[in-house]
Amino acid sequence: MDIVIPLFDRFEPLDAIGPYEILGHVPGAEVRFVAPEPGRVTDALGALTVDVPTRYSEIGSCDVLLVPGGAGARALVADEDFLDWVRAVHGESGFTTSVCTGALVLGAAGLLKGLTATTHWAAVAELEVHGATYTAERVVRHDRIITSAGVSAGIDMALRLAALLTDDLTAQAIQLCTEYDPQPPFDTGSVAKAPAAVLERTRTLG
């Protein structure tokens, strides 16, 4: 089972690493990172570098394509070579998925037109430019296409995907293995719950 996650400069680290942690436990799965060019890519926060040996164009097909988001995803929206690759891989994949603003890439590739989809709450307008209708659901599935909301939602999506690739029991075992049992100290994890002051402070963060 071949799972491919493209990385790029200024990718959001948890978008990629959260699902990698979950999907790496799927029996028989191999998770591979690819990049626009072989070499090091640096995350959006600036301190995490990943050495990626494989150019995305070397991959012609895979069972699962997972596109993370981050500031660098917006550059890919205008990269026709990359979008052509996404379309081609999607044509053969079992599932094509996104986390956060990775949905903008799927949208720019024409995969979300006419569908409901989710992304980070700050990117709703950009998503709908591509013909998708935003929904605030954390994970949205349309047959082979699955989108998930911002950053941490990729873990939820990956667990659902693990169940689809194997079975509920295995996915639950992976959840226990990773001790994914969120108990956040604050209840401000969505725009619907966050007070105005929290939303305003969020807009000042890098």
Coordinates of C-alpha atoms in Angstrom, one line a residue, residues 14-141:
L14 CA 1.5 18.9 11.6
D15 CA -0.4 18.7 8.3
A16 CA 2.1 16.2 7.1
I17 CA 3.6 14.7 10.3
G18 CA 0.2 14.0 12.0
P19 CA -1.2 11.9 9.2
Y20 CA 2.3 10.3 8.7
E21 CA 2.3 9.1 12.3
I22 CA -1.2 7.5 11.9
L23 CA -0.8 6.1 8.4
G24 CA 2.7 4.8 9.1
H25 CA 1.0 2.3 11.5
V26 CA -1.3 0.9 8.8
P27 CA -0.3 -2.8 8.2
G28 CA 1.4 -3.1 4.9
A29 CA 1.6 0.6 4.2
E30 CA 4.7 2.5 3.0
V31 CA 4.5 6.2 3.5
R32 CA 6.8 8.2 1.1
F33 CA 7.5 12.0 1.0
V34 CA 8.1 13.6 -2.4
A35 CA 9.1 17.2 -3.3
P36 CA 9.2 19.5 -6.3
E37 CA 13.0 18.9 -6.3
P38 CA 15.1 16.4 -4.4
G39 CA 16.7 17.9 -1.3
R40 CA 15.8 19.7 1.8
V41 CA 12.5 21.4 2.4
T42 CA 11.8 23.7 5.4
D43 CA 8.5 23.9 7.2
A44 CA 6.3 27.0 7.7
L45 CA 7.7 27.6 11.2
G46 CA 11.3 27.7 9.9
A47 CA 13.1 25.2 12.2
L48 CA 12.2 21.8 10.8
T49 CA 14.0 20.6 7.7
V50 CA 13.2 17.4 5.9
D51 CA 15.6 15.7 3.4
V52 CA 13.3 14.4 0.6
P53 CA 15.2 12.3 -1.9
T54 CA 12.3 11.8 -4.5
R55 CA 11.0 14.3 -7.0
Y56 CA 7.2 14.1 -7.2
S57 CA 7.3 13.6 -11.0
E58 CA 9.1 10.2 -10.3
I59 CA 5.8 8.9 -8.9
G60 CA 3.3 7.9 -11.5
S61 CA 0.7 6.4 -9.2
C62 CA -0.1 5.6 -5.6
D63 CA -2.8 4.2 -3.4
V64 CA -3.2 7.3 -1.4
L65 CA -2.2 10.9 -2.2
L66 CA -2.2 13.2 0.8
V67 CA -1.6 16.9 0.2
P68 CA -0.7 19.0 3.3
G69 CA -1.2 22.7 3.5
G70 CA 0.9 25.7 4.7
A71 CA 2.0 29.0 3.3
G72 CA 3.9 27.1 0.5
A73 CA 0.7 25.4 -0.7
R74 CA -0.5 28.7 -2.2
A75 CA 2.5 28.7 -4.6
L76 CA 1.5 25.2 -5.8
V77 CA -1.9 26.5 -6.7
A78 CA -0.3 28.3 -9.6
D79 CA 2.2 25.5 -10.5
E80 CA 0.6 23.9 -13.5
D81 CA 3.2 21.1 -13.6
F82 CA 2.4 20.1 -10.1
L83 CA -1.4 20.4 -10.7
D84 CA -1.1 18.2 -13.8
W85 CA 0.7 15.6 -11.6
V86 CA -2.0 15.8 -8.9
R87 CA -4.7 15.2 -11.6
A88 CA -2.7 12.2 -13.1
V89 CA -2.1 10.6 -9.7
H90 CA -5.7 11.1 -8.7
G91 CA -6.8 9.3 -11.8
E92 CA -5.1 6.1 -10.4
S93 CA -5.4 6.6 -6.6
G94 CA -7.6 4.8 -4.2
F95 CA -8.0 8.0 -2.2
T96 CA -6.9 11.6 -2.8
T97 CA -6.9 13.7 0.4
S98 CA -5.9 17.0 1.8
V99 CA -5.2 18.7 5.1
C100 CA -5.8 22.4 5.8
T101 CA -4.9 24.6 2.7
G102 CA -3.9 21.5 0.8
A103 CA -7.5 21.6 -0.3
L104 CA -6.6 24.7 -2.3
V105 CA -4.3 22.5 -4.4
L106 CA -7.0 19.9 -5.0
G107 CA -9.4 22.8 -5.9
A108 CA -6.9 24.3 -8.3
A109 CA -6.5 20.9 -9.9
G110 CA -10.3 20.9 -10.5
L111 CA -11.0 18.0 -8.2
L112 CA -13.4 19.8 -5.8
K113 CA -15.6 21.6 -8.3
G114 CA -19.3 21.1 -7.3
L115 CA -18.4 19.4 -4.0
T116 CA -18.6 20.4 -0.4
A117 CA -15.1 20.6 1.1
T118 CA -13.3 21.8 4.1
T119 CA -10.0 23.7 4.8
H120 CA -8.6 26.1 7.4
W121 CA -11.2 28.6 8.4
A122 CA -9.0 31.5 7.1
A123 CA -8.9 30.1 3.6
V124 CA -12.6 29.7 2.9
A125 CA -12.8 32.3 0.2
E126 CA -9.8 30.9 -1.6
L127 CA -11.3 27.4 -1.6
E128 CA -14.6 28.6 -3.0
V129 CA -12.9 30.3 -5.9
H130 CA -12.3 26.8 -7.2
G131 CA -16.0 25.9 -7.3
A132 CA -16.2 24.1 -4.0
T133 CA -18.7 24.9 -1.3
Y134 CA -17.1 25.2 2.2
T135 CA -18.5 23.4 5.1
A136 CA -17.2 23.7 8.7
E137 CA -17.1 19.9 9.1
R138 CA -13.8 18.7 10.3
V139 CA -13.5 15.9 7.7
V140 CA -15.5 15.7 4.5
R141 CA -15.6 12.7 2.2

